[in-house]
Amino acid sequence: MTATSEQIAAWKAKHGDIFQLGVGEYTCYLSKPNQKKLGRIASKMSSSALKNPMKCCEVILRGCWLDGDREILTNDDIFVQAAAMVNDLINFK
């Protein structure tokens, strides 16, 4: 899935920073989570999920999803690779 330049511009206008994540032949687009979005994401997580870095990445990936190849969300092997990349993209400090 490749977004058009117009779609990317619209996402940037609405969400700010946008990330394109590629896993093999699959692509998705994510918004960078702001404080409000992180709050909504955190409210959906149980305290045990907060101790699991992969689960945190999964929740962020799903919560920041704009568009992309659905296989990233439905194929476990692809999903694990994408979720692992989320931490590098977000660059928490």
mmCIF file of N, CA and C in Angstrom:
data_model
loop_
_atom_site.group_PDB
_atom_site.id
_atom_site.type_symbol
_atom_site.label_atom_id
_atom_site.label_comp_id
_atom_site.label_asym_id
_atom_site.label_seq_id
_atom_site.Cartn_x
_atom_site.Cartn_y
_atom_site.Cartn_z
ATOM 1 N N MET A 1 0.847 -1.162 0.000
ATOM 2 C CA MET A 1 0.000 0.000 0.000
ATOM 3 C C MET A 1 0.895 1.228 0.000
ATOM 4 N N THR A 2 0.706 2.089 -0.935
ATOM 5 C CA THR A 2 1.441 3.342 -0.986
ATOM 6 C C THR A 2 0.444 4.482 -0.986
ATOM 7 N N ALA A 3 0.592 5.375 -0.040
ATOM 8 C CA ALA A 3 -0.299 6.530 0.049
ATOM 9 C C ALA A 3 0.127 7.578 -0.973
ATOM 10 N N THR A 4 -0.826 8.348 -1.416
ATOM 11 C CA THR A 4 -0.515 9.438 -2.343
ATOM 12 C C THR A 4 0.089 10.600 -1.564
ATOM 13 N N SER A 5 0.758 11.480 -2.265
ATOM 14 C CA SER A 5 1.334 12.655 -1.613
ATOM 15 C C SER A 5 0.233 13.533 -1.018
ATOM 16 N N GLU A 6 -0.932 13.551 -1.653
ATOM 17 C CA GLU A 6 -2.058 14.321 -1.120
ATOM 18 C C GLU A 6 -2.556 13.729 0.202
ATOM 19 N N GLN A 7 -2.626 12.397 0.264
ATOM 20 C CA GLN A 7 -3.074 11.747 1.492
ATOM 21 C C GLN A 7 -2.076 11.990 2.617
ATOM 22 N N ILE A 8 -0.805 11.890 2.313
ATOM 23 C CA ILE A 8 0.223 12.130 3.327
ATOM 24 C C ILE A 8 0.149 13.569 3.822
ATOM 25 N N ALA A 9 -0.040 14.517 2.918
ATOM 26 C CA ALA A 9 -0.165 15.926 3.307
ATOM 27 C C ALA A 9 -1.381 16.133 4.202
ATOM 28 N N ALA A 10 -2.486 15.471 3.893
ATOM 29 C CA ALA A 10 -3.692 15.584 4.722
ATOM 30 C C ALA A 10 -3.455 15.008 6.113
ATOM 31 N N TRP A 11 -2.778 13.854 6.177
ATOM 32 C CA TRP A 11 -2.463 13.270 7.481
ATOM 33 C C TRP A 11 -1.564 14.187 8.286
ATOM 34 N N LYS A 12 -0.547 14.756 7.641
ATOM 35 C CA LYS A 12 0.367 15.652 8.349
ATOM 36 C C LYS A 12 -0.368 16.874 8.876
ATOM 37 N N ALA A 13 -1.296 17.402 8.085
ATOM 38 C CA ALA A 13 -2.071 18.564 8.525
ATOM 39 C C ALA A 13 -2.927 18.225 9.743
ATOM 40 N N LYS A 14 -3.443 17.013 9.784
ATOM 41 C CA LYS A 14 -4.322 16.607 10.882
ATOM 42 C C LYS A 14 -3.561 16.082 12.094
ATOM 43 N N HIS A 15 -2.473 15.321 11.857
ATOM 44 C CA HIS A 15 -1.804 14.598 12.946
ATOM 45 C C HIS A 15 -0.393 15.072 13.270
ATOM 46 N N GLY A 16 0.196 15.902 12.437
ATOM 47 C CA GLY A 16 1.598 16.282 12.653
ATOM 48 C C GLY A 16 2.524 15.280 12.002
ATOM 49 N N ASP A 17 3.526 14.822 12.742
ATOM 50 C CA ASP A 17 4.500 13.878 12.194
ATOM 51 C C ASP A 17 3.836 12.556 11.798
ATOM 52 N N ILE A 18 4.247 12.046 10.638
ATOM 53 C CA ILE A 18 3.751 10.778 10.112
ATOM 54 C C ILE A 18 4.947 9.869 9.848
ATOM 55 N N PHE A 19 4.781 8.585 10.174
ATOM 56 C CA PHE A 19 5.817 7.599 9.917
ATOM 57 C C PHE A 19 5.322 6.600 8.883
ATOM 58 N N GLN A 20 6.204 6.240 7.976
ATOM 59 C CA GLN A 20 5.935 5.143 7.044
ATOM 60 C C GLN A 20 6.756 3.965 7.529
ATOM 61 N N LEU A 21 6.097 2.885 7.816
ATOM 62 C CA LEU A 21 6.745 1.700 8.350
ATOM 63 C C LEU A 21 6.682 0.600 7.307
ATOM 64 N N GLY A 22 7.816 0.028 6.971
ATOM 65 C CA GLY A 22 7.857 -1.036 5.979
ATOM 66 C C GLY A 22 8.340 -2.344 6.571
ATOM 67 N N VAL A 23 7.582 -3.392 6.320
ATOM 68 C CA VAL A 23 7.954 -4.744 6.728
ATOM 69 C C VAL A 23 7.885 -5.592 5.470
ATOM 70 N N GLY A 24 9.047 -5.865 4.883
ATOM 71 C CA GLY A 24 9.064 -6.600 3.624
ATOM 72 C C GLY A 24 8.301 -5.830 2.566
ATOM 73 N N GLU A 25 7.331 -6.482 1.962
ATOM 74 C CA GLU A 25 6.540 -5.842 0.907
ATOM 75 C C GLU A 25 5.340 -5.068 1.454
ATOM 76 N N TYR A 26 5.174 -5.053 2.771
ATOM 77 C CA TYR A 26 4.012 -4.420 3.401
ATOM 78 C C TYR A 26 4.389 -3.063 3.975
ATOM 79 N N THR A 27 3.448 -2.136 3.897
ATOM 80 C CA THR A 27 3.682 -0.771 4.359
ATOM 81 C C THR A 27 2.476 -0.297 5.155
ATOM 82 N N CYS A 28 2.754 0.494 6.182
ATOM 83 C CA CYS A 28 1.673 1.169 6.894
ATOM 84 C C CYS A 28 2.130 2.571 7.257
ATOM 85 N N TYR A 29 1.161 3.389 7.619
ATOM 86 C CA TYR A 29 1.411 4.777 7.978
ATOM 87 C C TYR A 29 0.871 5.001 9.380
ATOM 88 N N LEU A 30 1.706 5.607 10.211
ATOM 89 C CA LEU A 30 1.357 5.851 11.603
ATOM 90 C C LEU A 30 1.527 7.323 11.930
ATOM 91 N N SER A 31 0.680 7.800 12.815
ATOM 92 C CA SER A 31 0.892 9.140 13.341
ATOM 93 C C SER A 31 1.785 9.033 14.571
ATOM 94 N N LYS A 32 2.522 10.086 14.845
ATOM 95 C CA LYS A 32 3.326 10.118 16.069
ATOM 96 C C LYS A 32 2.378 10.411 17.224
ATOM 97 N N PRO A 33 2.436 9.604 18.272
ATOM 98 C CA PRO A 33 1.492 9.839 19.365
ATOM 99 C C PRO A 33 1.841 11.101 20.145
ATOM 100 N N ASN A 34 0.845 11.934 20.333
ATOM 101 C CA ASN A 34 1.023 13.102 21.186
ATOM 102 C C ASN A 34 0.576 12.726 22.598
ATOM 103 N N GLN A 35 0.639 13.670 23.509
ATOM 104 C CA GLN A 35 0.327 13.382 24.902
ATOM 105 C C GLN A 35 -1.114 12.896 25.063
ATOM 106 N N LYS A 36 -2.043 13.490 24.329
ATOM 107 C CA LYS A 36 -3.450 13.091 24.421
ATOM 108 C C LYS A 36 -3.638 11.662 23.926
ATOM 109 N N LYS A 37 -3.022 11.345 22.783
ATOM 110 C CA LYS A 37 -3.153 9.997 22.226
ATOM 111 C C LYS A 37 -2.487 8.974 23.138
ATOM 112 N N LEU A 38 -1.322 9.306 23.692
ATOM 113 C CA LEU A 38 -0.662 8.378 24.616
ATOM 114 C C LEU A 38 -1.529 8.123 25.843
ATOM 115 N N GLY A 39 -2.232 9.150 26.298
ATOM 116 C CA GLY A 39 -3.141 8.977 27.429
ATOM 117 C C GLY A 39 -4.268 8.010 27.107
ATOM 118 N N ARG A 40 -4.846 8.149 25.916
ATOM 119 C CA ARG A 40 -5.913 7.227 25.496
ATOM 120 C C ARG A 40 -5.367 5.813 25.354
ATOM 121 N N ILE A 41 -4.168 5.696 24.792
ATOM 122 C CA ILE A 41 -3.555 4.380 24.632
ATOM 123 C C ILE A 41 -3.288 3.755 25.997
ATOM 124 N N ALA A 42 -2.723 4.525 26.905
ATOM 125 C CA ALA A 42 -2.394 4.003 28.234
ATOM 126 C C ALA A 42 -3.648 3.577 28.987
ATOM 127 N N SER A 43 -4.758 4.293 28.777
ATOM 128 C CA SER A 43 -5.987 3.930 29.483
ATOM 129 C C SER A 43 -6.536 2.587 29.017
ATOM 130 N N LYS A 44 -6.146 2.136 27.839
ATOM 131 C CA LYS A 44 -6.607 0.854 27.312
ATOM 132 C C LYS A 44 -5.729 -0.301 27.769
ATOM 133 N N MET A 45 -4.609 0.013 28.391
ATOM 134 C CA MET A 45 -3.662 -1.027 28.776
ATOM 135 C C MET A 45 -3.840 -1.406 30.236
ATOM 136 N N SER A 46 -3.723 -2.685 30.514
ATOM 137 C CA SER A 46 -3.734 -3.139 31.893
ATOM 138 C C SER A 46 -2.352 -2.890 32.493
ATOM 139 N N SER A 47 -2.261 -2.938 33.786
ATOM 140 C CA SER A 47 -0.955 -2.715 34.425
ATOM 141 C C SER A 47 0.039 -3.798 34.027
ATOM 142 N N SER A 48 -0.426 -5.012 33.782
ATOM 143 C CA SER A 48 0.493 -6.075 33.366
ATOM 144 C C SER A 48 1.025 -5.815 31.963
ATOM 145 N N ALA A 49 0.224 -5.194 31.097
ATOM 146 C CA ALA A 49 0.682 -4.890 29.735
ATOM 147 C C ALA A 49 1.788 -3.849 29.758
ATOM 148 N N LEU A 50 1.753 -2.953 30.753
ATOM 149 C CA LEU A 50 2.783 -1.924 30.842
ATOM 150 C C LEU A 50 4.155 -2.529 31.116
ATOM 151 N N LYS A 51 4.199 -3.736 31.661
ATOM 152 C CA LYS A 51 5.461 -4.413 31.947
ATOM 153 C C LYS A 51 5.975 -5.190 30.747
ATOM 154 N N ASN A 52 5.203 -5.237 29.677
ATOM 155 C CA ASN A 52 5.546 -6.012 28.493
ATOM 156 C C ASN A 52 5.827 -5.048 27.337
ATOM 157 N N PRO A 53 7.092 -4.817 27.000
ATOM 158 C CA PRO A 53 7.423 -3.857 25.951
ATOM 159 C C PRO A 53 6.776 -4.171 24.606
ATOM 160 N N MET A 54 6.638 -5.448 24.252
ATOM 161 C CA MET A 54 6.009 -5.802 22.979
ATOM 162 C C MET A 54 4.537 -5.422 22.987
ATOM 163 N N LYS A 55 3.865 -5.614 24.120
ATOM 164 C CA LYS A 55 2.448 -5.254 24.220
ATOM 165 C C LYS A 55 2.297 -3.737 24.109
ATOM 166 N N CYS A 56 3.201 -2.989 24.727
ATOM 167 C CA CYS A 56 3.163 -1.527 24.613
ATOM 168 C C CYS A 56 3.299 -1.111 23.148
ATOM 169 N N CYS A 57 4.236 -1.721 22.442
ATOM 170 C CA CYS A 57 4.424 -1.404 21.025
ATOM 171 C C CYS A 57 3.198 -1.777 20.213
ATOM 172 N N GLU A 58 2.570 -2.905 20.553
ATOM 173 C CA GLU A 58 1.354 -3.324 19.846
ATOM 174 C C GLU A 58 0.242 -2.298 20.024
ATOM 175 N N VAL A 59 0.045 -1.839 21.252
ATOM 176 C CA VAL A 59 -1.019 -0.878 21.521
ATOM 177 C C VAL A 59 -0.738 0.444 20.805
ATOM 178 N N ILE A 60 0.507 0.868 20.792
ATOM 179 C CA ILE A 60 0.861 2.102 20.082
ATOM 180 C C ILE A 60 0.667 1.928 18.586
ATOM 181 N N LEU A 61 1.087 0.790 18.034
ATOM 182 C CA LEU A 61 0.922 0.531 16.605
ATOM 183 C C LEU A 61 -0.551 0.603 16.217
ATOM 184 N N ARG A 62 -1.387 -0.066 16.957
ATOM 185 C CA ARG A 62 -2.818 -0.052 16.649
ATOM 186 C C ARG A 62 -3.433 1.325 16.900
ATOM 187 N N GLY A 63 -2.994 2.002 17.950
ATOM 188 C CA GLY A 63 -3.552 3.303 18.298
ATOM 189 C C GLY A 63 -3.149 4.429 17.365
ATOM 190 N N CYS A 64 -2.014 4.287 16.700
ATOM 191 C CA CYS A 64 -1.500 5.332 15.804
ATOM 192 C C CYS A 64 -1.707 4.992 14.327
ATOM 193 N N TRP A 65 -2.306 3.865 14.046
ATOM 194 C CA TRP A 65 -2.526 3.387 12.677
ATOM 195 C C TRP A 65 -3.369 4.385 11.892
ATOM 196 N N LEU A 66 -2.889 4.788 10.737
ATOM 197 C CA LEU A 66 -3.656 5.642 9.827
ATOM 198 C C LEU A 66 -4.180 4.840 8.645
ATOM 199 N N ASP A 67 -3.305 4.070 8.025
ATOM 200 C CA ASP A 67 -3.689 3.258 6.873
ATOM 201 C C ASP A 67 -2.522 2.341 6.541
ATOM 202 N N GLY A 68 -2.798 1.362 5.732
ATOM 203 C CA GLY A 68 -1.725 0.477 5.309
ATOM 204 C C GLY A 68 -2.223 -0.897 4.955
ATOM 205 N N ASP A 69 -1.280 -1.775 4.711
ATOM 206 C CA ASP A 69 -1.607 -3.147 4.377
ATOM 207 C C ASP A 69 -2.112 -3.856 5.627
ATOM 208 N N ARG A 70 -3.329 -4.365 5.561
ATOM 209 C CA ARG A 70 -3.965 -5.003 6.718
ATOM 210 C C ARG A 70 -3.205 -6.239 7.198
ATOM 211 N N GLU A 71 -2.381 -6.820 6.333
ATOM 212 C CA GLU A 71 -1.597 -7.990 6.729
ATOM 213 C C GLU A 71 -0.692 -7.670 7.909
ATOM 214 N N ILE A 72 -0.293 -6.421 8.043
ATOM 215 C CA ILE A 72 0.556 -6.030 9.172
ATOM 216 C C ILE A 72 -0.182 -6.260 10.485
ATOM 217 N N LEU A 73 -1.489 -6.064 10.479
ATOM 218 C CA LEU A 73 -2.278 -6.253 11.695
ATOM 219 C C LEU A 73 -2.798 -7.677 11.858
ATOM 220 N N THR A 74 -2.874 -8.432 10.769
ATOM 221 C CA THR A 74 -3.507 -9.751 10.847
ATOM 222 C C THR A 74 -2.536 -10.923 10.773
ATOM 223 N N ASN A 75 -1.337 -10.731 10.267
ATOM 224 C CA ASN A 75 -0.353 -11.805 10.160
ATOM 225 C C ASN A 75 0.621 -11.667 11.327
ATOM 226 N N ASP A 76 0.660 -12.660 12.197
ATOM 227 C CA ASP A 76 1.471 -12.564 13.423
ATOM 228 C C ASP A 76 2.947 -12.292 13.148
ATOM 229 N N ASP A 77 3.527 -12.966 12.160
ATOM 230 C CA ASP A 77 4.951 -12.783 11.872
ATOM 231 C C ASP A 77 5.252 -11.346 11.438
ATOM 232 N N ILE A 78 4.404 -10.810 10.585
ATOM 233 C CA ILE A 78 4.593 -9.431 10.108
ATOM 234 C C ILE A 78 4.318 -8.452 11.241
ATOM 235 N N PHE A 79 3.276 -8.740 12.018
ATOM 236 C CA PHE A 79 2.906 -7.843 13.118
ATOM 237 C C PHE A 79 4.026 -7.724 14.145
ATOM 238 N N VAL A 80 4.631 -8.829 14.498
ATOM 239 C CA VAL A 80 5.713 -8.810 15.489
ATOM 240 C C VAL A 80 6.864 -7.932 14.994
ATOM 241 N N GLN A 81 7.207 -8.035 13.723
ATOM 242 C CA GLN A 81 8.278 -7.209 13.167
ATOM 243 C C GLN A 81 7.907 -5.725 13.209
ATOM 244 N N ALA A 82 6.673 -5.425 12.852
ATOM 245 C CA ALA A 82 6.219 -4.028 12.846
ATOM 246 C C ALA A 82 6.183 -3.463 14.266
ATOM 247 N N ALA A 83 5.653 -4.230 15.204
ATOM 248 C CA ALA A 83 5.576 -3.767 16.591
ATOM 249 C C ALA A 83 6.967 -3.516 17.161
ATOM 250 N N ALA A 84 7.930 -4.335 16.789
ATOM 251 C CA ALA A 84 9.301 -4.144 17.266
ATOM 252 C C ALA A 84 9.902 -2.851 16.728
ATOM 253 N N MET A 85 9.482 -2.417 15.544
ATOM 254 C CA MET A 85 9.997 -1.177 14.956
ATOM 255 C C MET A 85 9.391 0.076 15.573
ATOM 256 N N VAL A 86 8.252 -0.081 16.207
ATOM 257 C CA VAL A 86 7.544 1.086 16.746
ATOM 258 C C VAL A 86 8.398 1.840 17.752
ATOM 259 N N ASN A 87 9.073 1.148 18.629
ATOM 260 C CA ASN A 87 9.890 1.805 19.644
ATOM 261 C C ASN A 87 10.956 2.693 19.019
ATOM 262 N N ASP A 88 11.591 2.227 17.946
ATOM 263 C CA ASP A 88 12.608 3.039 17.267
ATOM 264 C C ASP A 88 11.984 4.265 16.605
ATOM 265 N N LEU A 89 10.795 4.111 16.051
ATOM 266 C CA LEU A 89 10.140 5.239 15.372
ATOM 267 C C LEU A 89 9.706 6.316 16.344
ATOM 268 N N ILE A 90 9.169 5.899 17.471
ATOM 269 C CA ILE A 90 8.642 6.868 18.424
ATOM 270 C C ILE A 90 9.766 7.600 19.134
ATOM 271 N N ASN A 91 10.872 6.918 19.390
ATOM 272 C CA ASN A 91 12.059 7.531 19.994
ATOM 273 C C ASN A 91 11.760 8.206 21.325
ATOM 274 N N PHE A 92 11.260 7.411 22.260
ATOM 275 C CA PHE A 92 10.969 7.940 23.590
ATOM 276 C C PHE A 92 12.271 8.340 24.281
ATOM 277 N N LYS A 93 12.206 9.412 25.023
ATOM 278 C CA LYS A 93 13.374 9.876 25.768
ATOM 279 C C LYS A 93 13.042 9.931 27.230
#
